[in-house]
Short mmCIF file of C-alpha atoms in Angstrom, two decimals:
data_model
loop_
_atom_site.label_atom_id
_atom_site.label_comp_id
_atom_site.label_asym_id
_atom_site.label_seq_id
_atom_site.Cartn_x
_atom_site.Cartn_y
_atom_site.Cartn_z
CA MET A 9 53.55 81.22 78.91
CA ILE A 10 54.95 84.00 80.21
CA VAL A 11 56.69 82.60 83.59
CA TRP A 12 58.50 79.74 81.45
CA TYR A 13 59.83 82.43 78.92
CA ARG A 14 61.31 84.13 82.00
CA ILE A 15 62.64 81.30 83.38
CA CYS A 16 63.60 80.01 79.95
CA ARG A 17 65.51 83.49 79.30
CA PHE A 18 67.11 83.30 83.14
CA SER A 19 68.26 80.04 82.93
CA MET A 20 69.70 80.78 79.14
CA VAL A 21 71.82 83.77 80.70
CA ALA A 22 72.74 82.02 83.72
CA ILE A 23 74.07 79.17 81.91
CA THR A 24 76.00 81.51 79.51
CA VAL A 25 77.23 83.42 82.32
CA MET A 26 78.55 80.08 84.09
CA ILE A 27 80.29 78.94 80.77
CA ALA A 28 82.26 81.72 80.05
CA THR A 29 83.16 81.94 84.03
CA ALA A 30 84.35 78.73 83.69
CA ALA A 31 86.32 78.92 80.42
CA PRO A 32 87.38 81.95 79.32
CA VAL A 33 88.44 81.71 75.70
CA TRP A 34 92.15 82.77 76.39
CA ASP A 35 92.16 80.11 79.35
CA ARG A 36 94.20 77.31 77.82
CA SER A 37 94.41 75.52 81.00
CA GLY A 38 91.50 72.73 80.55
CA ALA A 39 93.18 71.79 77.12
CA ALA A 40 95.21 68.76 77.21
CA GLY A 41 98.59 69.23 78.25
CA ALA A 42 98.24 72.78 78.98
CA PRO A 43 99.45 74.48 82.10
CA ASP A 44 96.91 74.19 84.96
CA MET A 45 95.89 77.32 85.72
CA GLU A 46 94.54 76.73 89.38
CA LEU A 47 97.14 75.06 90.07
CA GLY A 48 99.26 78.32 89.31
CA ARG A 49 97.13 80.22 91.34
CA TYR A 50 97.56 78.52 94.22
CA LEU A 51 101.20 78.50 93.91
CA ALA A 52 101.43 82.23 93.01
CA THR A 53 99.84 82.55 96.57
CA GLU A 54 103.60 82.52 97.67
CA CYS A 55 105.03 84.84 95.71
CA MET A 56 102.04 87.52 96.44
CA THR A 57 104.05 87.89 99.71
CA CYS A 58 107.11 89.63 98.42
CA HIS A 59 106.09 90.44 95.04
CA GLN A 60 102.81 92.58 95.28
CA SER A 61 103.77 95.73 95.45
CA GLY A 62 106.81 95.16 93.18
CA THR A 63 107.76 97.59 90.01
CA ALA A 64 110.28 96.97 87.29
CA THR A 65 112.98 98.37 89.23
CA SER A 66 112.28 97.70 92.92
CA SER A 67 114.80 95.44 94.26
CA VAL A 68 111.52 93.13 94.35
CA PRO A 69 110.30 92.80 90.93
CA ASN A 70 106.78 93.15 88.95
CA ILE A 71 106.15 89.72 88.01
CA PHE A 72 102.66 89.99 86.44
CA GLY A 73 102.07 90.46 82.85
CA LEU A 74 105.65 88.89 81.85
CA THR A 75 105.52 86.12 79.72
CA GLU A 76 105.57 82.75 80.10
CA THR A 77 108.88 82.13 78.68
CA ARG A 78 110.49 84.46 80.54
CA VAL A 79 108.84 83.16 84.11
CA THR A 80 109.43 80.04 83.18
CA GLU A 81 113.45 80.87 82.24
CA VAL A 82 113.89 82.93 85.16
CA MET A 83 112.34 80.00 87.60
CA LYS A 84 114.31 77.12 86.16
CA ALA A 85 117.76 79.27 86.64
CA TYR A 86 116.89 79.61 90.14
CA ARG A 87 116.01 75.98 90.72
CA ASP A 88 119.49 75.48 89.30
CA LYS A 89 121.31 77.92 90.99
CA THR A 90 122.82 79.55 88.13
CA ARG A 91 120.87 82.92 89.24
CA PRO A 92 121.52 84.33 92.34
CA ASN A 93 119.37 85.09 95.69
CA PRO A 94 118.98 82.54 98.23
CA VAL A 95 115.17 83.56 99.11
CA MET A 96 114.46 82.75 95.17
CA GLN A 97 116.40 79.67 94.91
CA SER A 98 114.61 78.40 97.81
CA VAL A 99 111.31 79.19 96.72
CA ALA A 100 112.22 77.63 93.35
CA SER A 101 113.75 74.12 94.70
CA ARG A 102 110.73 72.65 95.15
CA LEU A 103 109.13 73.48 92.03
CA THR A 104 108.37 70.63 89.26
CA ASP A 105 108.69 71.76 85.52
CA GLU A 106 104.63 71.17 85.86
CA GLU A 107 104.45 73.62 88.08
CA ILE A 108 106.89 76.04 86.81
CA ALA A 109 104.74 76.04 83.61
CA ALA A 110 101.64 76.63 85.77
CA LEU A 111 103.22 79.71 87.96
CA ALA A 112 104.29 80.72 84.31
CA TYR A 113 101.05 80.40 82.81
CA TYR A 114 99.20 82.41 85.78
CA PHE A 115 101.40 85.27 85.65
CA SER A 116 101.47 85.45 82.03
CA LYS A 117 97.68 86.18 82.29
CA SER A 118 97.36 87.90 85.64
CA LYS A 119 97.07 91.75 86.14
CA LYS A 120 98.96 93.64 89.30
CA PRO A 121 96.42 93.55 92.11
CA MET B 30 52.85 77.82 72.34
CA THR B 31 53.08 74.06 70.78
CA ASP B 32 52.94 71.07 73.11
CA LEU B 33 56.76 70.25 71.69
CA THR B 34 58.02 73.86 72.19
CA ARG B 35 56.62 73.65 76.15
CA ARG B 36 58.67 70.90 76.55
CA LYS B 37 61.39 72.29 74.98
CA PHE B 38 61.31 75.02 77.80
CA THR B 39 60.76 72.50 80.30
CA VAL B 40 64.04 70.54 79.45
CA LEU B 41 65.93 73.81 79.68
CA ALA B 42 64.67 75.13 82.73
CA GLY B 43 65.48 71.95 83.77
CA ALA B 44 69.06 71.89 82.71
CA SER B 45 69.61 75.34 83.92
CA LEU B 46 68.42 75.06 87.41
CA ALA B 47 70.79 71.60 87.58
CA ALA B 48 73.63 73.65 86.21
CA LEU B 49 72.82 76.32 89.27
CA SER B 50 72.88 73.67 91.92
CA THR B 51 76.80 74.13 91.89
CA PRO B 52 78.22 75.29 95.35
CA LEU B 53 78.61 78.99 93.79
CA PHE B 54 75.11 79.38 93.66
CA ALA B 55 72.84 76.72 95.26
CA PRO B 56 72.57 78.60 98.32
CA ARG B 57 71.02 81.65 96.93
CA ALA B 58 68.74 80.07 94.23
CA LEU B 59 67.65 77.73 96.98
CA GLY B 60 67.17 80.48 99.87
CA GLN B 61 69.92 79.19 101.61
CA ALA B 62 72.22 81.08 103.49
CA LYS B 63 75.82 81.24 102.77
CA PRO B 64 78.58 78.97 104.24
CA ARG B 65 80.31 81.21 106.57
CA LEU B 66 83.91 81.59 107.82
CA VAL B 67 84.71 83.61 110.90
CA VAL B 68 87.84 84.87 111.32
CA ILE B 69 89.24 86.28 114.77
CA GLY B 70 91.98 88.46 114.53
CA GLY B 71 93.22 91.12 112.01
CA GLY B 72 96.85 90.58 111.81
CA PRO B 73 99.29 88.90 109.35
CA GLY B 74 97.35 85.56 109.58
CA GLY B 75 93.81 86.47 109.81
CA GLY B 76 93.63 89.69 107.27
CA THR B 77 95.40 87.11 104.84
CA VAL B 78 93.13 84.53 105.34
CA ALA B 79 90.00 86.67 105.44
CA ARG B 80 90.75 88.76 102.30
CA TYR B 81 92.01 85.48 100.21
CA VAL B 82 88.97 83.57 100.97
CA ALA B 83 86.74 86.60 99.75
CA LYS B 84 88.15 87.35 97.00
CA ASP B 85 89.04 83.62 95.64
CA SER B 86 85.37 82.51 96.29
CA ALA B 87 83.73 85.57 94.79
CA GLY B 88 80.71 86.24 97.28
CA ALA B 89 79.91 82.60 97.63
CA ILE B 90 81.21 82.57 101.21
CA ASP B 91 80.24 85.00 103.74
CA VAL B 92 83.60 86.46 105.66
CA THR B 93 83.35 88.45 108.65
CA LEU B 94 86.90 88.90 110.23
CA ILE B 95 86.20 90.03 113.90
CA GLU B 96 89.26 92.93 114.89
CA PRO B 97 88.81 94.93 117.84
CA LEU B 98 91.07 97.50 116.75
CA LYS B 99 90.35 99.82 113.87
CA THR B 100 93.85 100.42 113.03
CA TYR B 101 96.74 97.76 113.25
CA THR B 102 100.38 98.69 114.01
CA THR B 103 102.61 95.93 112.45
CA CYS B 104 105.60 94.59 115.03
CA PHE B 105 107.54 93.41 112.02
CA PHE B 106 109.41 96.85 110.90
CA SER B 107 108.30 98.69 114.73
CA ASN B 108 112.24 97.99 115.58
CA LEU B 109 112.94 100.10 111.96
CA TYR B 110 110.16 103.01 113.60
CA VAL B 111 112.40 102.76 116.96
CA ALA B 112 115.43 103.58 115.42
CA GLY B 113 113.81 106.37 112.72
CA PHE B 114 114.02 104.61 109.67
CA ARG B 115 110.42 104.41 109.61
CA ASP B 116 107.45 106.64 111.22
CA PHE B 117 104.50 105.13 113.24
CA LYS B 118 101.85 105.65 110.58
CA SER B 119 104.12 104.29 107.75
CA ILE B 120 103.75 101.05 109.97
CA THR B 121 100.02 101.06 111.22
CA HIS B 122 97.53 100.12 108.56
CA ASN B 123 93.20 100.16 108.77
CA TYR B 124 90.77 97.99 107.34
CA ASP B 125 89.24 99.91 104.58
CA LYS B 126 90.18 97.84 101.58
CA VAL B 127 89.56 94.51 103.66
CA LYS B 128 85.95 95.70 103.77
CA LYS B 129 86.61 97.25 100.00
CA GLY B 130 87.50 93.17 99.19
CA GLY B 131 84.11 91.94 100.77
CA VAL B 132 85.02 90.84 104.14
CA LYS B 133 82.56 92.01 107.13
CA VAL B 134 84.52 93.37 109.32
CA VAL B 135 83.14 93.79 113.46
CA HIS B 136 85.46 95.77 115.55
CA GLU B 137 84.66 94.31 118.81
CA MET B 138 86.60 91.89 120.98
CA ALA B 139 85.92 88.38 120.77
CA ALA B 140 84.95 86.74 124.09
CA SER B 141 84.72 83.32 123.53
CA ILE B 142 84.20 80.63 121.26
CA ASP B 143 81.08 78.30 121.64
CA ARG B 144 82.45 75.16 119.99
CA ASP B 145 79.29 72.98 120.61
CA LYS B 146 77.12 76.13 118.77
CA LYS B 147 79.82 77.25 116.58
CA GLN B 148 79.33 80.05 117.36
CA VAL B 149 81.92 83.28 118.19
CA VAL B 150 80.63 85.31 121.54
CA LEU B 151 81.51 88.73 121.21
CA ALA B 152 82.36 91.43 124.13
CA GLY B 153 78.89 92.62 124.31
CA GLY B 154 77.40 89.44 124.04
CA ALA B 155 76.14 89.08 120.18
CA ARG B 156 76.73 85.87 119.01
CA VAL B 157 78.62 85.10 115.62
CA PRO B 158 78.15 81.95 113.68
CA TYR B 159 80.22 79.79 111.51
CA ASP B 160 80.71 77.06 109.12
CA ARG B 161 84.65 77.44 109.54
CA LEU B 162 86.41 79.67 112.09
CA VAL B 163 90.02 80.59 111.57
CA ILE B 164 91.75 81.96 114.95
CA ALA B 165 94.58 84.12 114.31
CA PRO B 166 94.73 85.58 118.27
CA GLY B 167 98.59 86.35 117.89
CA ILE B 168 100.37 86.14 121.32
CA ASP B 169 99.59 87.14 124.91
CA ILE B 170 102.43 88.09 127.25
CA LYS B 171 103.47 85.93 130.73
CA PHE B 172 103.81 88.77 132.61
CA ASP B 173 104.88 86.47 135.63
CA SER B 174 107.67 84.83 133.89
CA VAL B 175 109.96 87.39 135.16
CA PRO B 176 109.99 87.92 138.92
CA GLY B 177 108.92 91.43 139.84
CA TYR B 178 107.50 92.31 136.10
CA SER B 179 103.65 92.52 135.78
CA GLU B 180 101.75 94.17 132.81
CA ALA B 181 101.68 97.40 135.10
CA ALA B 182 105.15 96.83 135.00
CA ALA B 183 104.92 97.27 131.50
CA GLN B 184 104.35 100.66 131.45
CA VAL B 185 107.71 101.35 132.94
CA MET B 186 110.18 98.93 131.55
CA PRO B 187 108.07 98.22 128.26
CA HIS B 188 108.30 94.67 126.62
CA ALA B 189 107.28 96.30 122.95
CA TRP B 190 106.33 92.82 121.82
CA LYS B 191 102.93 93.74 120.66
CA ALA B 192 103.37 96.79 118.47
CA GLY B 193 101.63 100.30 119.30
CA ALA B 194 101.52 102.35 122.52
CA GLN B 195 104.37 99.84 123.86
CA THR B 196 106.34 100.90 120.89
CA GLN B 197 106.04 104.58 121.34
CA LEU B 198 106.73 104.26 124.77
CA LEU B 199 110.21 102.32 124.20
CA LEU B 200 111.02 105.13 122.09
CA LYS B 201 110.51 107.84 124.28
CA LYS B 202 112.64 106.28 127.04
CA LEU B 203 115.27 105.22 124.15
CA ASN B 204 115.64 109.40 123.52
CA ALA B 205 115.54 110.35 126.94
CA LEU B 206 118.90 108.68 127.63
CA LYS B 207 121.92 110.45 128.41
CA ASP B 208 125.66 109.02 127.77
CA GLY B 209 126.59 106.42 129.90
CA ASP B 210 123.18 104.99 130.43
CA THR B 211 122.83 101.26 130.86
CA ILE B 212 119.83 99.58 128.48
CA VAL B 213 118.89 96.00 129.78
CA MET B 214 116.92 93.50 127.71
CA ILE B 215 115.52 90.34 128.88
CA THR B 216 114.72 88.50 125.95
CA PRO B 217 112.04 85.67 126.19
CA PRO B 218 112.78 82.08 126.24
CA ASN B 219 111.52 79.63 123.71
CA PRO B 220 109.27 79.55 121.62
CA TYR B 221 108.13 83.06 120.93
CA ARG B 222 107.12 85.79 118.50
CA CYS B 223 110.12 86.70 115.68
CA PRO B 224 113.07 84.68 116.93
CA PRO B 225 115.73 87.31 115.64
CA GLY B 226 113.71 90.49 116.95
CA PRO B 227 114.93 90.96 120.41
CA TYR B 228 118.61 91.24 118.74
CA GLU B 229 117.39 93.25 115.56
CA ARG B 230 115.94 95.42 118.07
CA ALA B 231 119.10 95.60 120.47
CA SER B 232 121.13 96.52 116.81
CA MET B 233 118.63 99.58 116.77
CA PHE B 234 119.19 100.48 119.87
CA ALA B 235 122.57 100.89 119.51
CA HIS B 236 122.06 102.35 116.06
CA VAL B 237 120.31 105.38 117.87
CA LEU B 238 123.02 105.98 120.76
CA LYS B 239 126.03 105.95 118.33
CA LYS B 240 124.20 108.58 116.08
CA LYS B 241 123.50 110.42 119.24
CA GLY B 242 127.29 110.74 119.79
CA HIS B 243 127.13 108.07 123.20
CA LYS B 244 130.46 106.94 123.71
CA LYS B 245 130.01 105.52 126.99
CA SER B 246 126.30 103.86 126.62
CA LYS B 247 125.78 100.05 127.31
CA ILE B 248 123.20 97.55 126.00
CA VAL B 249 123.34 94.41 127.96
CA ILE B 250 120.98 91.45 126.95
CA LEU B 251 120.07 88.78 129.53
CA ASP B 252 119.29 86.00 127.52
CA PRO B 253 117.55 82.80 129.09
CA LYS B 254 118.68 80.76 125.93
CA PRO B 255 122.16 79.56 125.20
CA ALA B 256 122.16 81.22 121.68
CA PHE B 257 119.36 82.98 119.30
CA SER B 258 118.37 83.09 115.61
CA LYS B 259 121.63 84.71 113.46
CA GLN B 260 123.86 84.51 116.29
CA ALA B 261 127.27 85.08 114.23
CA LEU B 262 125.89 87.71 112.00
CA PHE B 263 124.62 89.39 114.52
CA MET B 264 127.82 89.65 116.96
CA GLU B 265 129.76 90.03 113.65
CA GLY B 266 127.99 92.91 113.17
CA TRP B 267 127.92 94.12 116.03
CA GLU B 268 131.66 94.06 116.39
CA LYS B 269 131.60 95.92 113.22
CA HIS B 270 129.05 98.99 114.02
CA TYR B 271 128.95 99.06 117.50
CA PRO B 272 132.21 97.69 119.16
CA GLY B 273 132.16 97.19 122.63
CA MET B 274 128.49 98.66 123.28
CA ILE B 275 126.48 95.66 123.42
CA GLU B 276 127.36 92.91 125.87
CA TRP B 277 125.18 89.58 125.49
CA GLN B 278 125.03 87.18 128.17
CA ASP B 279 123.68 83.82 127.91
CA PRO B 280 122.36 81.82 131.22
CA LYS B 281 126.28 80.06 132.27
CA MET B 282 127.03 84.07 132.20
CA HIS B 283 124.59 85.96 134.35
CA GLY B 284 123.36 82.24 136.32
CA GLY B 285 119.53 83.35 135.65
CA ILE B 286 117.33 86.50 136.06
CA LYS B 287 116.35 86.62 139.85
CA SER B 288 114.37 90.06 139.58
CA VAL B 289 112.98 93.36 137.88
CA ASP B 290 112.18 96.26 139.99
CA PRO B 291 110.22 98.52 137.85
CA LYS B 292 110.29 101.14 140.76
CA THR B 293 114.75 101.40 140.80
CA GLY B 294 115.11 100.18 137.41
CA GLU B 295 117.39 97.42 139.32
CA ILE B 296 117.27 94.41 137.40
CA LYS B 297 118.85 91.48 139.50
CA THR B 298 121.07 88.28 138.17
CA ASP B 299 122.36 85.44 140.28
CA LEU B 300 126.05 87.38 139.64
CA ALA B 301 125.17 90.89 139.01
CA SER B 302 122.85 94.08 139.45
CA TYR B 303 121.75 96.61 136.95
CA LYS B 304 120.46 100.05 136.97
CA ALA B 305 118.67 100.25 133.80
CA ALA B 306 117.98 103.44 132.60
CA LEU B 307 116.01 101.85 130.17
CA ALA B 308 115.11 98.22 130.81
CA ASN B 309 113.12 96.38 127.90
CA VAL B 310 111.80 93.40 129.26
CA ILE B 311 110.33 90.81 127.00
CA PRO B 312 108.70 87.58 128.65
CA ALA B 313 107.95 84.79 127.80
CA GLN B 314 104.57 84.06 125.65
CA THR B 315 101.63 81.92 125.02
CA ALA B 316 98.88 81.58 122.92
CA GLY B 317 96.23 84.45 122.48
CA LYS B 318 93.70 83.99 125.62
CA ILE B 319 90.95 82.98 123.45
CA ALA B 320 92.59 80.13 121.86
CA ARG B 321 93.52 78.75 125.45
CA ASP B 322 89.78 79.41 126.78
CA ALA B 323 88.41 77.30 124.24
CA GLY B 324 90.92 74.59 124.81
CA LEU B 325 92.61 74.49 121.92
CA ALA B 326 96.15 74.86 123.50
CA ASP B 327 98.03 72.12 124.92
CA GLN B 328 100.26 71.85 127.82
CA SER B 329 102.79 74.05 126.14
CA GLY B 330 100.30 76.73 125.52
CA PHE B 331 100.15 77.32 122.18
CA CYS B 332 97.74 75.19 119.66
CA PRO B 333 99.08 71.86 118.01
CA ILE B 334 97.77 71.73 114.50
CA ASP B 335 97.30 69.32 111.16
CA PRO B 336 100.01 70.31 108.79
CA GLU B 337 98.35 69.58 106.09
CA ASN B 338 95.59 71.87 106.66
CA MET B 339 96.13 74.29 109.66
CA LYS B 340 93.43 72.74 111.09
CA SER B 341 93.09 72.35 115.09
CA LYS B 342 93.86 68.90 116.47
CA MET B 343 90.87 69.89 118.79
CA ASP B 344 88.23 70.97 116.37
CA ALA B 345 88.04 70.00 112.53
CA ASN B 346 85.59 73.22 112.41
CA ILE B 347 88.44 75.43 113.71
CA PHE B 348 92.09 76.33 112.34
CA VAL B 349 94.85 77.77 114.07
CA ILE B 350 97.32 80.06 112.35
CA GLY B 351 100.10 82.65 113.14
CA ASP B 352 101.65 83.19 116.66
CA ALA B 353 99.55 81.08 118.62
CA CYS B 354 99.63 77.66 116.83
CA ILE B 355 102.36 74.87 117.29
CA PRO B 356 103.87 75.74 113.58
CA GLY B 357 106.62 72.90 113.40
CA ASP B 358 109.68 74.11 111.92
CA MET B 359 108.62 77.28 111.04
CA PRO B 360 109.23 80.34 113.26
CA LYS B 361 106.59 82.41 114.67
CA SER B 362 106.62 85.40 112.41
CA ALA B 363 104.32 87.22 110.60
CA PHE B 364 105.53 85.92 107.01
CA SER B 365 104.61 81.81 108.35
CA ALA B 366 101.00 83.29 109.71
CA ASN B 367 100.70 85.28 106.05
CA SER B 368 101.72 81.78 104.65
CA GLN B 369 99.98 79.53 107.20
CA ALA B 370 96.85 81.67 106.16
CA LYS B 371 97.10 81.17 102.57
CA VAL B 372 97.06 77.26 102.80
CA ALA B 373 93.95 77.55 105.18
CA ALA B 374 92.02 79.89 102.82
CA MET B 375 92.77 77.40 100.39
CA VAL B 376 91.44 74.06 102.53
CA VAL B 377 88.39 76.36 103.83
CA ARG B 378 87.17 77.05 100.27
CA SER B 379 87.41 73.68 99.18
CA GLU B 380 85.30 72.19 102.17
CA LEU B 381 82.59 75.29 101.76
CA VAL B 382 82.61 75.57 97.86
CA LYS B 383 84.16 72.56 96.72
CA SER B 384 87.19 74.19 95.18
CA ARG B 385 90.25 72.32 94.08
CA ALA B 386 92.30 71.60 96.82
CA PHE B 387 96.03 71.21 97.06
CA PRO B 388 99.09 69.95 99.30
CA ALA B 389 99.73 72.80 101.81
CA ARG B 390 103.13 74.54 101.22
CA TYR B 391 104.38 76.68 103.37
CA SER B 392 107.48 79.93 103.53
CA ASN B 393 109.09 81.94 105.40
CA THR B 394 111.85 84.70 105.49
CA CYS B 395 113.16 87.00 108.29
CA TRP B 396 115.27 89.70 107.44
CA SER B 397 116.93 91.73 110.22
CA LEU B 398 118.62 95.18 110.26
CA ILE B 399 121.74 95.50 112.07
CA GLU B 400 123.09 99.07 110.91
CA THR B 401 121.99 101.20 108.01
CA ASP B 402 122.05 99.27 104.39
CA ASP B 403 123.15 96.66 106.60
CA ALA B 404 120.59 93.95 106.46
CA VAL B 405 121.00 89.96 106.95
CA LYS B 406 118.35 87.02 106.45
CA ILE B 407 117.35 83.56 107.35
CA GLY B 408 114.17 81.49 105.47
CA GLY B 409 113.06 78.56 104.12
CA THR B 410 110.64 76.21 102.56
CA TYR B 411 108.32 73.83 104.66
CA GLU B 412 105.95 71.31 104.11
CA PRO B 413 103.80 68.74 106.05
CA GLY B 414 106.07 65.73 107.12
CA GLU B 415 106.52 63.90 110.16
CA GLY B 416 103.66 64.68 111.58
CA LYS B 417 104.48 68.65 111.49
CA ILE B 418 105.34 71.56 109.21
CA LYS B 419 108.64 70.46 108.21
CA GLN B 420 111.89 72.36 107.05
CA ALA B 421 112.71 71.54 103.38
CA SER B 422 115.09 74.01 102.57
CA THR B 423 116.98 76.82 104.41
CA PHE B 424 119.14 79.70 103.74
CA VAL B 425 120.89 81.94 106.23
CA SER B 426 123.36 85.14 105.28
CA GLN B 427 126.92 84.20 105.64
CA LYS B 428 130.09 85.91 108.09
CA GLY B 429 132.07 88.26 105.84
CA GLU B 430 129.38 88.84 103.25
CA ALA B 431 129.91 91.77 100.97
CA ALA B 432 128.14 95.29 102.06
CA ASP B 433 126.47 95.39 98.92
CA LEU B 434 124.65 92.15 99.42
CA HIS B 435 123.78 93.25 102.95
CA LYS B 436 122.16 96.45 100.88
CA GLN B 437 120.48 94.66 98.85
CA ASN B 438 118.80 92.44 101.66
CA TYR B 439 117.56 95.86 103.00
CA LYS B 440 116.24 96.88 100.06
CA GLU B 441 114.24 93.07 99.60
CA SER B 442 112.85 93.60 103.19
CA VAL B 443 111.45 96.92 102.33
CA ASP B 444 109.79 95.68 99.26
CA TRP B 445 108.43 92.79 101.38
CA TYR B 446 107.08 95.01 103.84
CA ALA B 447 105.63 96.84 101.02
CA GLY B 448 104.22 93.38 99.61
CA ILE B 449 102.93 91.87 102.38
CA VAL B 450 101.09 94.81 104.13
CA ALA B 451 98.74 95.21 100.92
CA ASP B 452 98.47 91.14 100.89
CA ILE B 453 97.03 91.50 104.72
CA PHE B 454 95.54 95.14 104.40
CA GLY B 455 94.89 95.26 100.54
#
């Protein structure tokens, strides 16, 4: 009885932890049509090379915690080449709308390492 | 407790154990070892892949980094150290944060790879088993590619193409020069680490000589190549900042490099002889020895990889990243190694703990400083295509650009350095 109770209690905790880990309440990336958080995390690894130590005033700025709207607007402007900087224009040139949305979602939800 | 209650408990427990049998927890729950990633080489490629796999697998993968040195001095920005823009400490990094990030760091030389047993053999004889191995051994110098040059000669005529003591020796010799002395640089044939690097170095030599007030000193570059990276931009910068000081010679101009003599400092080409007060000899290069000894290199001396995932074409359990691999259209650079490491990390996780896999994407930018606040850049994005890592887009600074744009490039490069070393070393 005690053994079963312990297994049960352990299992319930484990399930709770797993559910919490898999789907945080603020993460809408699993919802239909919502941005893909995992894709955003992967694409963002490219950004980390330069932006990881950025501050608000540095030439390569901090982009963690920006709003989805802001990241989307800026990346689309680089993609359209209406915003200068060849490095960023090159990075943005291959991003689809869906990928920009995923990146924007990721950065809006992420803190600087 | 009633039977019904007991059954409920049984169902719940069964469901819980089933839930636990995901890759994240199954090995522990079943008493099995975690999947093991071993990384050889703690530079831009190896440091990055170790840190990313440890971070993103959240402990589900056992990550070991094998790196003999306790500190790593970056080749990138070492030219800025030579010119006095950076101190040695600022380009030297330790592994403390790598360890804190969940990576086991073994400071010992990896002697060989036993591919059949999937083990790395350390210099002391210990064996480190792996499920997946990433090697990032960088380059080895082919000393005999320059007649008269040798490993011993490098103590007199430094190559300084592996940063550290060689770079410090180069600076010491540079600081000892008198006005009227000649620096002779022998640059490497393709492919080699950091294509614009030798020409940035020439610029930094000139910066130091100019700052010291030298009027008669010369820098002669003997190049085995007919052209080099960002050539028009470097030449424009040299003419602007150091008129008459830097003389670049292609093979048609020097006729071939015949010999170097570390005892006398004499360097002979087919058409001339130079007495070098400072000789900076950068020979041809090849993949790090451990990669070649393991049979991972082809006749080029570098390691062919699958552009979809950075896996060795010789062994599906081994990834080769950084300067040791054949990177298609990508240059051999720290940025490239860092980018390749992220693809390898993503694929390693997908294979060992079934995380999601995404199509490989790569990128690179190389900044080069020509004079104070005057930097140029080249770069691009890359994807698998035509059996190699193929360039998808590119950009390069243009001749005649405004000075403030080049100043901005320099600031950008400084920020990039801070970012990438944080990415590699934490």
